GROMACS .gro file of C-alpha atoms in nm:
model
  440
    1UNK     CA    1 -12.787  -9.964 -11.797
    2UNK     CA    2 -12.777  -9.734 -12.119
    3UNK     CA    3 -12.804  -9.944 -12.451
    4UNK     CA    4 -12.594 -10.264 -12.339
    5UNK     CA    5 -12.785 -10.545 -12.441
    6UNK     CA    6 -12.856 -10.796 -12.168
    7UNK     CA    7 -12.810 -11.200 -12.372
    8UNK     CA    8 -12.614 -11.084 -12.665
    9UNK     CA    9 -12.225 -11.108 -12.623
   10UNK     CA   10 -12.068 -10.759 -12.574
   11UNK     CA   11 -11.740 -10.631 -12.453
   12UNK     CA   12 -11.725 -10.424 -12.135
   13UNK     CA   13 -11.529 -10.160 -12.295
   14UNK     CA   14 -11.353 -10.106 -12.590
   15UNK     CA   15 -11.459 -10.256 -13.008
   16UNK     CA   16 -11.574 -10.577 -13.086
   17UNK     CA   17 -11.574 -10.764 -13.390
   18UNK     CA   18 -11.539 -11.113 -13.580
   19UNK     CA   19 -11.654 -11.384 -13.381
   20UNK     CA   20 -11.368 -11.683 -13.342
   21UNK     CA   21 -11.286 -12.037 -13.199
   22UNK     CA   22 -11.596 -12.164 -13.153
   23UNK     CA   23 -11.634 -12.485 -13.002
   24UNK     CA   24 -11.766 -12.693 -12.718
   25UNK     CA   25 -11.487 -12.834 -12.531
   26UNK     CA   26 -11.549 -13.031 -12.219
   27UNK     CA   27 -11.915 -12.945 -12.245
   28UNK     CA   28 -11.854 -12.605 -12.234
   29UNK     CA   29 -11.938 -12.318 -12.507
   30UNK     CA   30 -11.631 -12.105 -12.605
   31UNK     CA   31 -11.638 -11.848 -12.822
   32UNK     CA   32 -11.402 -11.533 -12.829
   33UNK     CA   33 -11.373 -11.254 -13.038
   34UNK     CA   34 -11.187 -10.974 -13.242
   35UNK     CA   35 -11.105 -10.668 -12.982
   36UNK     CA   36 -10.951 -10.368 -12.911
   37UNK     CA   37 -11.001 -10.213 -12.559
   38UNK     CA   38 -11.050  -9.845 -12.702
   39UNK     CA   39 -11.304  -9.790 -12.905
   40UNK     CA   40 -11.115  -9.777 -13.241
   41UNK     CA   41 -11.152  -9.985 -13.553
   42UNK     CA   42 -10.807 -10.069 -13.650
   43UNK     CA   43 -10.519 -10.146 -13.413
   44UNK     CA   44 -10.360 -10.440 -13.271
   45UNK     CA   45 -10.648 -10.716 -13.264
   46UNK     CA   46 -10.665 -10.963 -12.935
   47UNK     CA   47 -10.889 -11.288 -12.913
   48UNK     CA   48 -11.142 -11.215 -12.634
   49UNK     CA   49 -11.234 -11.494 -12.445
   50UNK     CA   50 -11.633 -11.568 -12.301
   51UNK     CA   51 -11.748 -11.920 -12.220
   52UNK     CA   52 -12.111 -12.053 -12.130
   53UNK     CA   53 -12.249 -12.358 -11.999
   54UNK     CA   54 -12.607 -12.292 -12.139
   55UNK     CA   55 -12.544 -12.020 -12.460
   56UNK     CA   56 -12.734 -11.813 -12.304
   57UNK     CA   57 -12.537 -11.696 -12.013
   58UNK     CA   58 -12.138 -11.556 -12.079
   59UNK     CA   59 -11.868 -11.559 -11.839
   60UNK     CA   60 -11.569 -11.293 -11.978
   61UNK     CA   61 -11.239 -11.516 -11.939
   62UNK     CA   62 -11.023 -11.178 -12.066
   63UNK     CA   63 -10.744 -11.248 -12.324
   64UNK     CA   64 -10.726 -11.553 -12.495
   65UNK     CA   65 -10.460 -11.510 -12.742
   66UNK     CA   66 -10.282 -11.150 -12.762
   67UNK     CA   67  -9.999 -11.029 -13.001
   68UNK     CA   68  -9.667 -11.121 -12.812
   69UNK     CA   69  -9.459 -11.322 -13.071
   70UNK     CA   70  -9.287 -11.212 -13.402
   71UNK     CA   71  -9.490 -11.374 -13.629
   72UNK     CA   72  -9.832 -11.199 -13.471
   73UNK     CA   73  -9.700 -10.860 -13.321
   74UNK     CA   74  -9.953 -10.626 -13.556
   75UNK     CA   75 -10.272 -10.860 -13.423
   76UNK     CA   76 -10.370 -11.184 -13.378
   77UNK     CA   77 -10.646 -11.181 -13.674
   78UNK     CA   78 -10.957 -11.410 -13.680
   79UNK     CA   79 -10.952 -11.791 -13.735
   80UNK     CA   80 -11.133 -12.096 -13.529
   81UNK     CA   81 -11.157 -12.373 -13.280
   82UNK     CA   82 -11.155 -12.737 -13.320
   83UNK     CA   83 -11.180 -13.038 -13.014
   84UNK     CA   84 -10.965 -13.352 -13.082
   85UNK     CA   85 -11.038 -13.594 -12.796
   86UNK     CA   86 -10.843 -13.391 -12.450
   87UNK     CA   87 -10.693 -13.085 -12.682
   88UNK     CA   88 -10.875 -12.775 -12.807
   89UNK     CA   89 -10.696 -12.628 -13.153
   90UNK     CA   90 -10.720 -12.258 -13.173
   91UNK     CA   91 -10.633 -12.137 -13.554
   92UNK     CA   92 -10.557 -11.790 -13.674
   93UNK     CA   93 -10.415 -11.516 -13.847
   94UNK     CA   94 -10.081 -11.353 -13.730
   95UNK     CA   95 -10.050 -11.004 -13.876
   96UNK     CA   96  -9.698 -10.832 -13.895
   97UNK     CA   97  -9.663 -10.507 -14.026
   98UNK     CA   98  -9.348 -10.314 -14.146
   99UNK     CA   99  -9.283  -9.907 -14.104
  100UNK     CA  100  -9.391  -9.838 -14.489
  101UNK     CA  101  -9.699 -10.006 -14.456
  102UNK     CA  102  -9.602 -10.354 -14.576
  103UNK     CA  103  -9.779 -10.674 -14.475
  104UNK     CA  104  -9.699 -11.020 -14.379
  105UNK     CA  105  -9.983 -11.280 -14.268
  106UNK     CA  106  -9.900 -11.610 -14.110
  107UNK     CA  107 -10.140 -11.912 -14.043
  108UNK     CA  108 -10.049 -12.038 -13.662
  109UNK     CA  109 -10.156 -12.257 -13.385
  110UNK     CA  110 -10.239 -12.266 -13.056
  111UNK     CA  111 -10.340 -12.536 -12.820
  112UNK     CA  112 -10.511 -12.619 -12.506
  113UNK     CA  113 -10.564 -12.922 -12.268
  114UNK     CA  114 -10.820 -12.687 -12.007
  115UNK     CA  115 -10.983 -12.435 -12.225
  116UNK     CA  116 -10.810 -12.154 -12.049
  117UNK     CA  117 -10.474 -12.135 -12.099
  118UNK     CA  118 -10.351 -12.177 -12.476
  119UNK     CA  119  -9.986 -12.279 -12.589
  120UNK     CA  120  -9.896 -12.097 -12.907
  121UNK     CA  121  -9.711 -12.322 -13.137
  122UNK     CA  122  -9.621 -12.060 -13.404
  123UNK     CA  123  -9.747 -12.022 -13.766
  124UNK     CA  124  -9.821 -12.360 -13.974
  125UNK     CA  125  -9.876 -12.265 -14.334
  126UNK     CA  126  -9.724 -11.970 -14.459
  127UNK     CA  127  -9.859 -11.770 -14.754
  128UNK     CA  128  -9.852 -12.000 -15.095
  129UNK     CA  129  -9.733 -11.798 -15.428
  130UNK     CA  130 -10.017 -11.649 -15.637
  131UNK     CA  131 -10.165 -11.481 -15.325
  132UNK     CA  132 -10.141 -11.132 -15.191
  133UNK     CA  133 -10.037 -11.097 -14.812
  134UNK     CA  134 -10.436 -11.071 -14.782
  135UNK     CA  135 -10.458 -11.450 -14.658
  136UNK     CA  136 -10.623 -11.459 -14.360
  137UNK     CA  137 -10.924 -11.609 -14.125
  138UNK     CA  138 -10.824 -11.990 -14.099
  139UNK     CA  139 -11.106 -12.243 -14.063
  140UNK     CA  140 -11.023 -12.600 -14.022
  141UNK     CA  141 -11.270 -12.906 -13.969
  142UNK     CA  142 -11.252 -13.311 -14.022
  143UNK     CA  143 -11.331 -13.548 -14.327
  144UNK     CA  144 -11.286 -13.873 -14.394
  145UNK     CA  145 -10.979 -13.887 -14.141
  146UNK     CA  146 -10.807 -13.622 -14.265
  147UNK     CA  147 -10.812 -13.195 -14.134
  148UNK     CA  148 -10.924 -12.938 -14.422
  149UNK     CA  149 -10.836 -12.569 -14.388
  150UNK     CA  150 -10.983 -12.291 -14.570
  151UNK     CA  151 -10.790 -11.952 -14.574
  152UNK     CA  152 -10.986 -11.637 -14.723
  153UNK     CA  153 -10.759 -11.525 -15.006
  154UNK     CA  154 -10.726 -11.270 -15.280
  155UNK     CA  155 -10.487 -11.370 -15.592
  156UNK     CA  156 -10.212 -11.134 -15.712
  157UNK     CA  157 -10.470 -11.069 -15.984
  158UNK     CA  158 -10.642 -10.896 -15.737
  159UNK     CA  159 -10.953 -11.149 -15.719
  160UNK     CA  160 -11.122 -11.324 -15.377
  161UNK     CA  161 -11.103 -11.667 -15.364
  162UNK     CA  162 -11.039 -11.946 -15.058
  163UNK     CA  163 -10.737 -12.137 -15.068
  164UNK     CA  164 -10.752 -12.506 -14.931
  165UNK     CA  165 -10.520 -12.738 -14.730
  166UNK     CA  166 -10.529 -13.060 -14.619
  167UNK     CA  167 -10.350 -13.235 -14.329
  168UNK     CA  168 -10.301 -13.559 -14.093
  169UNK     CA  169 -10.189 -13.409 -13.800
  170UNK     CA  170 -10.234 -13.025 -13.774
  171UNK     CA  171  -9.934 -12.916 -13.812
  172UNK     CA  172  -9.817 -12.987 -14.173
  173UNK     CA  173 -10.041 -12.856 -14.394
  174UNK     CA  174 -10.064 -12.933 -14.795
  175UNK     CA  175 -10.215 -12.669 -15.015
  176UNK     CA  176 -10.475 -12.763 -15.264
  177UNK     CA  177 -10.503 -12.485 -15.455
  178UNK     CA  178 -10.810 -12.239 -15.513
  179UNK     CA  179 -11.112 -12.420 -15.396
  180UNK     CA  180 -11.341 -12.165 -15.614
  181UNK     CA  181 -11.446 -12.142 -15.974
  182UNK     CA  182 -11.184 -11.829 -16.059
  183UNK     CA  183 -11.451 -11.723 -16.350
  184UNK     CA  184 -11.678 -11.637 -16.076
  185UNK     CA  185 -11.708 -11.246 -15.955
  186UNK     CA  186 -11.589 -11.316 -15.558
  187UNK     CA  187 -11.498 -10.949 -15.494
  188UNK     CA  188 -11.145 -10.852 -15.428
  189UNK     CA  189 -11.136 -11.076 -15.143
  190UNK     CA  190 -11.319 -11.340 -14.908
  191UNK     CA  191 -11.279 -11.295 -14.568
  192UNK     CA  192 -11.387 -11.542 -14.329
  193UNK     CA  193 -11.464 -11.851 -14.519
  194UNK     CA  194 -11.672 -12.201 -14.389
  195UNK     CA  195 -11.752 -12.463 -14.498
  196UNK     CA  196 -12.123 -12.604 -14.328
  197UNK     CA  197 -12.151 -12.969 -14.401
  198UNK     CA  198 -12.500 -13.072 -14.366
  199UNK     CA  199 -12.502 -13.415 -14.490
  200UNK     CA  200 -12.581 -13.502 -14.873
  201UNK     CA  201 -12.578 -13.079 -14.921
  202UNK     CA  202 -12.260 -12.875 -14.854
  203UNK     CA  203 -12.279 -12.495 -14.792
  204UNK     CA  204 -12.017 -12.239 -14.832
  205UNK     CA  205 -11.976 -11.883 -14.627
  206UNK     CA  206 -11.800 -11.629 -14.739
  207UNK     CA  207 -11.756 -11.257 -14.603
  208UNK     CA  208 -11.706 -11.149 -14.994
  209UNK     CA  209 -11.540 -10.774 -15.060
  210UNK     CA  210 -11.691 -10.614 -15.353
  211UNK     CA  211 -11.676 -10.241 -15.437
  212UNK     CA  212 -12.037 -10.232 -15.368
  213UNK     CA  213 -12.005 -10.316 -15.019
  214UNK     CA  214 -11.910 -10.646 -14.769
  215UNK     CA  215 -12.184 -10.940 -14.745
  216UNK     CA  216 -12.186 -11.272 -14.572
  217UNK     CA  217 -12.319 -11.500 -14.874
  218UNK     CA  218 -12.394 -11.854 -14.878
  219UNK     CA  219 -12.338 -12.094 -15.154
  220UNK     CA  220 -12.522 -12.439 -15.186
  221UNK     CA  221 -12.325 -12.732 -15.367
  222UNK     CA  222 -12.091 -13.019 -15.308
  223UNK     CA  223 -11.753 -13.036 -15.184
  224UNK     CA  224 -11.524 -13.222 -15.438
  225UNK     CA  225 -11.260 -13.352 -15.168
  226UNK     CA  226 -11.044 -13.547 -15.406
  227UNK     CA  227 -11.003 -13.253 -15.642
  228UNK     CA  228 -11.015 -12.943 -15.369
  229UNK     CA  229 -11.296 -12.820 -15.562
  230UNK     CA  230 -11.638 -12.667 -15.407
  231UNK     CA  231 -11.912 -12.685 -15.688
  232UNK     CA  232 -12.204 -12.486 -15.653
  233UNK     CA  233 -12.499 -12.500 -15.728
  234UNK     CA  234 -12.674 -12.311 -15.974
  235UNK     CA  235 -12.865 -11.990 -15.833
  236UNK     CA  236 -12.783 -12.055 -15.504
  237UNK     CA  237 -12.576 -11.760 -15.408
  238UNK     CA  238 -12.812 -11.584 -15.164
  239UNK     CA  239 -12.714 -11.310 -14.841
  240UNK     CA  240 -12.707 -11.510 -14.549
  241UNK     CA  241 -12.874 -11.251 -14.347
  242UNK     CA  242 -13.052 -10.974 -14.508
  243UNK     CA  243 -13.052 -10.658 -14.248
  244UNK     CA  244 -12.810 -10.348 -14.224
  245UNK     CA  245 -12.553 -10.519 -13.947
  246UNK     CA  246 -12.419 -10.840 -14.004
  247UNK     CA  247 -12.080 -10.962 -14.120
  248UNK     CA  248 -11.807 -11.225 -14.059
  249UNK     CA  249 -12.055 -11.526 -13.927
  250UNK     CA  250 -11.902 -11.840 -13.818
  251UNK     CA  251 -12.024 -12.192 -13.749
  252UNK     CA  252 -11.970 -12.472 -13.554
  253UNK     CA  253 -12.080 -12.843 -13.462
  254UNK     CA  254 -12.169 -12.902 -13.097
  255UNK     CA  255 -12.102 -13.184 -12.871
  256UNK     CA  256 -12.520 -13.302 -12.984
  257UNK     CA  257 -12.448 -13.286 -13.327
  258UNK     CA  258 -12.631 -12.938 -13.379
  259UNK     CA  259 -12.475 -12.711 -13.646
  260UNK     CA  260 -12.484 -12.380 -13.480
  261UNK     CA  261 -12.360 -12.029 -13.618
  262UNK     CA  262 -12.249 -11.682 -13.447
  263UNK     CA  263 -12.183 -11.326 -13.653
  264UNK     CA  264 -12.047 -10.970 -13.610
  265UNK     CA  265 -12.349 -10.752 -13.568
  266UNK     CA  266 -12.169 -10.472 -13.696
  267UNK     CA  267 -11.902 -10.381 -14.010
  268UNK     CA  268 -11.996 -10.064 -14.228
  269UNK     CA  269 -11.780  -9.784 -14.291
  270UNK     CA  270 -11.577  -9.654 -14.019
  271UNK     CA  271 -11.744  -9.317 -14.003
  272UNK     CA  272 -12.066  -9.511 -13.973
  273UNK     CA  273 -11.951  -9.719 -13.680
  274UNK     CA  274 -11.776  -9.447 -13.492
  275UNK     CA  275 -12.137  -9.249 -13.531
  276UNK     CA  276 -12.311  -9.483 -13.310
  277UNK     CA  277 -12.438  -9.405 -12.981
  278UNK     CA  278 -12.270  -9.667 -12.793
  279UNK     CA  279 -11.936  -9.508 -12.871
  280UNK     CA  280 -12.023  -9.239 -12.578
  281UNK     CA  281 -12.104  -9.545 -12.326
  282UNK     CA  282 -11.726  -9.683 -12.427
  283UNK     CA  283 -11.797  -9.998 -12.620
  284UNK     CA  284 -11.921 -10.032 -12.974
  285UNK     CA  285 -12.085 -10.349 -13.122
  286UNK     CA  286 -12.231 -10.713 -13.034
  287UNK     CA  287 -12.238 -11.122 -13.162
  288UNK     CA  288 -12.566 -11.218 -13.241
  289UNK     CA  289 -12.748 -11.485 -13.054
  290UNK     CA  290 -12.647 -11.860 -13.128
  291UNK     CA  291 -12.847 -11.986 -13.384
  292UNK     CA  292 -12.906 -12.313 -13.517
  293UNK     CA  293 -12.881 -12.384 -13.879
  294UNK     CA  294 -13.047 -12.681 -14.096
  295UNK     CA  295 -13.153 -12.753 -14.414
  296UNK     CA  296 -13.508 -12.713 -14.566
  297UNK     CA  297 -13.605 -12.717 -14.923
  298UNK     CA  298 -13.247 -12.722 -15.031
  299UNK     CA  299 -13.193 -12.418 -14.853
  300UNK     CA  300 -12.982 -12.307 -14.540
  301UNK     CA  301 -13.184 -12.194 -14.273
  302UNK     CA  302 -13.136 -12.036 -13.931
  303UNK     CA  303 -13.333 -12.038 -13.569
  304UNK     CA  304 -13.263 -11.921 -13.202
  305UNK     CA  305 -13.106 -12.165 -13.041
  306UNK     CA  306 -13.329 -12.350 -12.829
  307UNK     CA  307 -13.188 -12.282 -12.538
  308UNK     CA  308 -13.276 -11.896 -12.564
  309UNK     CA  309 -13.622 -11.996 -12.457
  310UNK     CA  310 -13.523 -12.045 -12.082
  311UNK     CA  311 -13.495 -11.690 -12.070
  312UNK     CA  312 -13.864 -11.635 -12.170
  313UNK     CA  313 -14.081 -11.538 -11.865
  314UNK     CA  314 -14.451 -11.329 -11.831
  315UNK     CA  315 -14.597 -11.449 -12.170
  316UNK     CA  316 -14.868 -11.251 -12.327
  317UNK     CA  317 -15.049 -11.374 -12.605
  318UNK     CA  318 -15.392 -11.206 -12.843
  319UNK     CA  319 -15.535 -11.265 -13.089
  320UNK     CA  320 -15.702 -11.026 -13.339
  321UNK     CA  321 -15.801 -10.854 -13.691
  322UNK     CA  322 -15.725 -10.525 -13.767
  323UNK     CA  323 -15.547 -10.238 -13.570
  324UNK     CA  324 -15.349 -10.458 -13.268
  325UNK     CA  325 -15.154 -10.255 -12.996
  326UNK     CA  326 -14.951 -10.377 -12.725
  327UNK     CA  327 -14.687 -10.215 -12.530
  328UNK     CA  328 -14.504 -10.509 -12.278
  329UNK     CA  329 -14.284 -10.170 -12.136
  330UNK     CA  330 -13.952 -10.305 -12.241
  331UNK     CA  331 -13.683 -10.297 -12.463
  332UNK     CA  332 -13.528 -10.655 -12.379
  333UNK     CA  333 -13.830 -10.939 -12.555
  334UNK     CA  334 -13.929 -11.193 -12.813
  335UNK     CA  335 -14.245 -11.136 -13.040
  336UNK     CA  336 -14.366 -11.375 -13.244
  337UNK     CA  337 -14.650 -11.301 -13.482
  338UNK     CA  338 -14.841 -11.685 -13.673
  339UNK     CA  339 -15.095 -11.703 -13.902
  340UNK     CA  340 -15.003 -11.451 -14.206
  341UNK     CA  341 -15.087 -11.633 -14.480
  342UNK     CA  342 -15.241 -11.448 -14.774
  343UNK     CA  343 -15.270 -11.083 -14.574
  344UNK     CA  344 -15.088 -10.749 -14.623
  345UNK     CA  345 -14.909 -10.693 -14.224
  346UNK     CA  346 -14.747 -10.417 -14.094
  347UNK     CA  347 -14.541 -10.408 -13.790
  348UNK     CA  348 -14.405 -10.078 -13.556
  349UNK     CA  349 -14.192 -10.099 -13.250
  350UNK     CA  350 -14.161  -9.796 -13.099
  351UNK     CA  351 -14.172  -9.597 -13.416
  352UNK     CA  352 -13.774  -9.756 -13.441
  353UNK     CA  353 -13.834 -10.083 -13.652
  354UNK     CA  354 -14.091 -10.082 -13.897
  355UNK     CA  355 -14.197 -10.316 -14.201
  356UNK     CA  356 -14.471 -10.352 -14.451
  357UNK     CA  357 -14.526 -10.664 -14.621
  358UNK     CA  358 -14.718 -10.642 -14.947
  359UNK     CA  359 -14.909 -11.017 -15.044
  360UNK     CA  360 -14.959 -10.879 -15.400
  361UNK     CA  361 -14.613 -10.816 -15.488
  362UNK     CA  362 -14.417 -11.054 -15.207
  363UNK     CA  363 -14.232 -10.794 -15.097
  364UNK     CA  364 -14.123 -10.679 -14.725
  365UNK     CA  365 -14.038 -10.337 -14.655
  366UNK     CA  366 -13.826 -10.250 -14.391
  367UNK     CA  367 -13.697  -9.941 -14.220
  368UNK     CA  368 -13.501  -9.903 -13.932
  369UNK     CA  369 -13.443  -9.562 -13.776
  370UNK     CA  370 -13.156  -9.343 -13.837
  371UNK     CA  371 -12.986  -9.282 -13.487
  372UNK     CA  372 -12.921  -8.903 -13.594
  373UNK     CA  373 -13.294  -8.909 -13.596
  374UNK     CA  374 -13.328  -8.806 -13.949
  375UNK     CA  375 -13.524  -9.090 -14.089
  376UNK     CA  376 -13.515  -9.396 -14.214
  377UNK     CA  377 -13.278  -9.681 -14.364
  378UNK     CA  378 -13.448  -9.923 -14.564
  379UNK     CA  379 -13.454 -10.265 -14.734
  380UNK     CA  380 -13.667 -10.481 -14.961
  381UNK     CA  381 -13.681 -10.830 -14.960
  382UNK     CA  382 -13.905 -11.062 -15.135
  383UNK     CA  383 -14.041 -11.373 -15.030
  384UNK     CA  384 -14.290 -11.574 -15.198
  385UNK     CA  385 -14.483 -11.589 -14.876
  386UNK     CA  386 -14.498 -11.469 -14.550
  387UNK     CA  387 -14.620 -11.709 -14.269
  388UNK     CA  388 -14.499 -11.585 -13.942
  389UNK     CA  389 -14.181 -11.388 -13.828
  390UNK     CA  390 -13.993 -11.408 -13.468
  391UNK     CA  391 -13.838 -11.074 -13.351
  392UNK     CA  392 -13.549 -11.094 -13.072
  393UNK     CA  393 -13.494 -10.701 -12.934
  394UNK     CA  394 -13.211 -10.675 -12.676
  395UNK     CA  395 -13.161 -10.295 -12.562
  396UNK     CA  396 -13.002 -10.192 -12.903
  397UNK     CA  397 -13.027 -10.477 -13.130
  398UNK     CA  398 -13.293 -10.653 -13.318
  399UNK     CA  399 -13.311 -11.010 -13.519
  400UNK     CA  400 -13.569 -11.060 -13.691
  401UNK     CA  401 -13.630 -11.476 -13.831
  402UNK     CA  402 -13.937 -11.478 -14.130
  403UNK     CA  403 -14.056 -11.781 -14.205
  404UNK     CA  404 -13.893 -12.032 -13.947
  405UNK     CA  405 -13.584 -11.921 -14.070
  406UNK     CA  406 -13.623 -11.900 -14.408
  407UNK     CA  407 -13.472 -11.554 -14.414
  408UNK     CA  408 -13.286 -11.345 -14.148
  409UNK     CA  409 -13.235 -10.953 -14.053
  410UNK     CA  410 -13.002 -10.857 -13.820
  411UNK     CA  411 -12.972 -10.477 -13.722
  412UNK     CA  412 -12.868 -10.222 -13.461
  413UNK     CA  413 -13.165 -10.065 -13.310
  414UNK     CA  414 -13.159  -9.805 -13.066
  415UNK     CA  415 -13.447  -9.793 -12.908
  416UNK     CA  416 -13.632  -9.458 -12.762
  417UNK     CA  417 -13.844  -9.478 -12.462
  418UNK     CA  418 -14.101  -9.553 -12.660
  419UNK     CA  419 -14.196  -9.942 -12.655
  420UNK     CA  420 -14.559 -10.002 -12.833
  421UNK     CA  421 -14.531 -10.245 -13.031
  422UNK     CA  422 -14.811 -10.159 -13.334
  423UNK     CA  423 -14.951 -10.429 -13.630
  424UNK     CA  424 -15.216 -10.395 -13.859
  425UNK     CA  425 -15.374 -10.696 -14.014
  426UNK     CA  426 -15.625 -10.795 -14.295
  427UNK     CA  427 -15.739 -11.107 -14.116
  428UNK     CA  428 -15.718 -11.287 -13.748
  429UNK     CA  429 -15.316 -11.348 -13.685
  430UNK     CA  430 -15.236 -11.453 -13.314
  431UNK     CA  431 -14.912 -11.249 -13.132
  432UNK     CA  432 -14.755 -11.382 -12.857
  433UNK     CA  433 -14.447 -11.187 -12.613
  434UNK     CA  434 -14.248 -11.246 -12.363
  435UNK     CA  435 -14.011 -11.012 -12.196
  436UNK     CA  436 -13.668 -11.206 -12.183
  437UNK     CA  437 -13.408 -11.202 -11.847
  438UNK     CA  438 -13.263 -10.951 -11.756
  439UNK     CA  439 -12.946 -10.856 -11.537
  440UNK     CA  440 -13.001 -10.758 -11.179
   0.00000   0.00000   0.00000
């Protein structure tokens, strides 16, 4: 089956990216996504269509929304779903290009009463003066009676921000203004902006461009309805996930009340996406598992969703000090690794994935294997502790949750034949594995 992954969301030919319109409507998941059906970066951009009844397992649906109309014929560009009682709202991007190179971007609507077929009813907020055509990636949710929009923006001064609407009936749309503190350094531009309200604490996402790169940051603060204004807390700007691949995440609210988020594993140069071996198989890049988000210590944290643990079967668990070796034969399985408290750990899968945390310092080291097989790309994090870390490997990805949640790396892996998974450990830590489903 090459490197296709076997629970992660992938397209059966062509390029994936940004995950859109997610929502449960009539108690099914939807979620679609950016895609091309070459494997190309730029071009033309179509909403792919999966649905689940579970997360867990995805049924491709094929088109959702393509570029037909005038005000979408360069791509239909990311944006999301919202349920209002029998309807599901898609929201998103039209692109229009001219012959010199020019851009126009248009806000538009579609709707649907089944989940399958979607009515486009044409753009609904068109771009505001004091922006660049670089307007894009609508994401709409309720308050107090009322719809909020925010648009990823960048000012004719060249500077991100997120521009905010408000409407009664989703279709007339007020503008707010710039929802951001404009003294703040947001890049040249947010992409892909949310807004997680988890109660008493607000958090904003924001896909933020900077010359140094494209990260999905989250803020912590309060939303300021009556003046349009998100406040943030001090400090609180942090990377929402913390490995090589991940970009453009999105969240959602399900019909339980669970706040659960999906991202691109991918972005990077193009050169650097084009070099990866998947481009040979005809398909390039993945969405990460569904993952539940909460709130602990004042901080935004992620998990699996709990449903991913129906496709656990033929646990293996040890226990030990020292040198531990285990090799469960497969590229496709969950680790999880407790009782780290207060130790130095290291951790090898198949001579792919390795890290090294350090108790002295805090610090985790982590390499992940060049795929031209000329060594290693690494990252440090620090963490003031490191209690126990979950590791979900599918084929040619890896997520990796430390503490609970507390932090999250998501990466492309490609995995050799070699699967022995390796730790070394100052004291007793218990490891347990299962090999996860897969396809016949």
């Amino acid at each position: 089956m090459g490197m296709r992954p076997n629970y992660h969301i992938s397209p059966k030919h062509g390029f994936l990216n940004d995950p859109n319109g997610l929502a449960q409507f009539q108690g099914k998941y939807h979620v679609f996504y950016q895609w091309l059906p070459d494997v190309v970066p730029q071009g033309n951009k179509i909403w792919r269509h999966c649905v689940s009844e579970d997360l867990i397992h995805w049924s491709d649906q094929g088109c959702g929304l393509k570029p037909e109309e005038w005000y979408e014929k360069n791509g239909c560009y990311s944006g999301s779903g919202i349920t209002e009682g029998d309807s599901y709202y898609l929201f998103y991007t039209g692109n229009v290009r001219d012959s010199e190179g020019g851009r126009e971007t248009y806000q538009c609507l579609a709707s649907s009463s089944d989940g399958v077929n979607f009515h486009k009813e044409g753009p609904v907020v068109y771009l505001p003066e004091g922006y660049t055509p670089h307007f894009r990636d609508p994401k709409v949710w309720k308050k107090n009676g009322r719809w909020w929009m925010v648009v990823g923006a960048q000012t004719k001064e060249l500077k991100g921000n997120v521009a905010l609407f408000v409407s009664d009936d989703l279709k007339k749309w007020q503008w707010k203004g710039n929802m951001l503190d404009s003294s703040m350094d947001w890049g040249y531009m947010c992409e892909c902006p949310d807004l997680a309200d988890m109660g008493e604490r607000q958090f904003l996402i924001v896909s933020r461009q900077k010359e140094d790169g494209c990260k999905g940051m989250v803020f912590a603060g309060i939303m300021d309805y009556e003046q349009g204004r998100f406040h943030i807390s001090e400090d609180t700007g942090v990377l929402l996930d913390e490995g090589f691949d991940f970009y453009a995440p999105q969240t959602f609210t399900d019909e339980s009340g669970r706040r659960l988020l999906m991202g691109w594993i991918g972005a990077g140069e193009i050169e650097y996406q084009m070099s990866q071996p998947t481009v040979k198989e005809g398909w390039l890049h993945v969405l990460t598992i569904p993952r539940e988000v909460y709130v602990k210590n004042d901080r935004l944290y992620q998990k699996p969703a709990e449903e991913l643990k129906h496709l656990r079967k033929n646990e293996e668990s040890i226990c030990g000090t020292g040198e531990i070796a285990i090799d469960r034969h497969s590229k496709c399985m969950e680790i999880l690794a407790e009782g780290l408290e207060n130790q130095t750990i290291t951790f090898d899968f198949g001579k792919v994935i390795k890290f090294l945390y350090k108790k002295e310092s805090g610090n985790l080291l982590v390499f992940r294997k060049k795929w031209n097989g000329e060594g290693y790309d690494e990252k440090e994090i620090h963490l003031d502790k490191l209690e126990d870390f979950r590791i979900y490997l599918d084929q040619s990805t890896a997520e990796i949750f430390l503490n609970q949640g507390e932090k999250v790396l998501t990466m492309k892996s490609y995995f050799t034949e070699d699967t022995l998974i390796h730790m070394n450990s100052e004291l007793q830590i218990k490891v347990k594995t299962w090999l996860l489903e897969e396809e016949d």
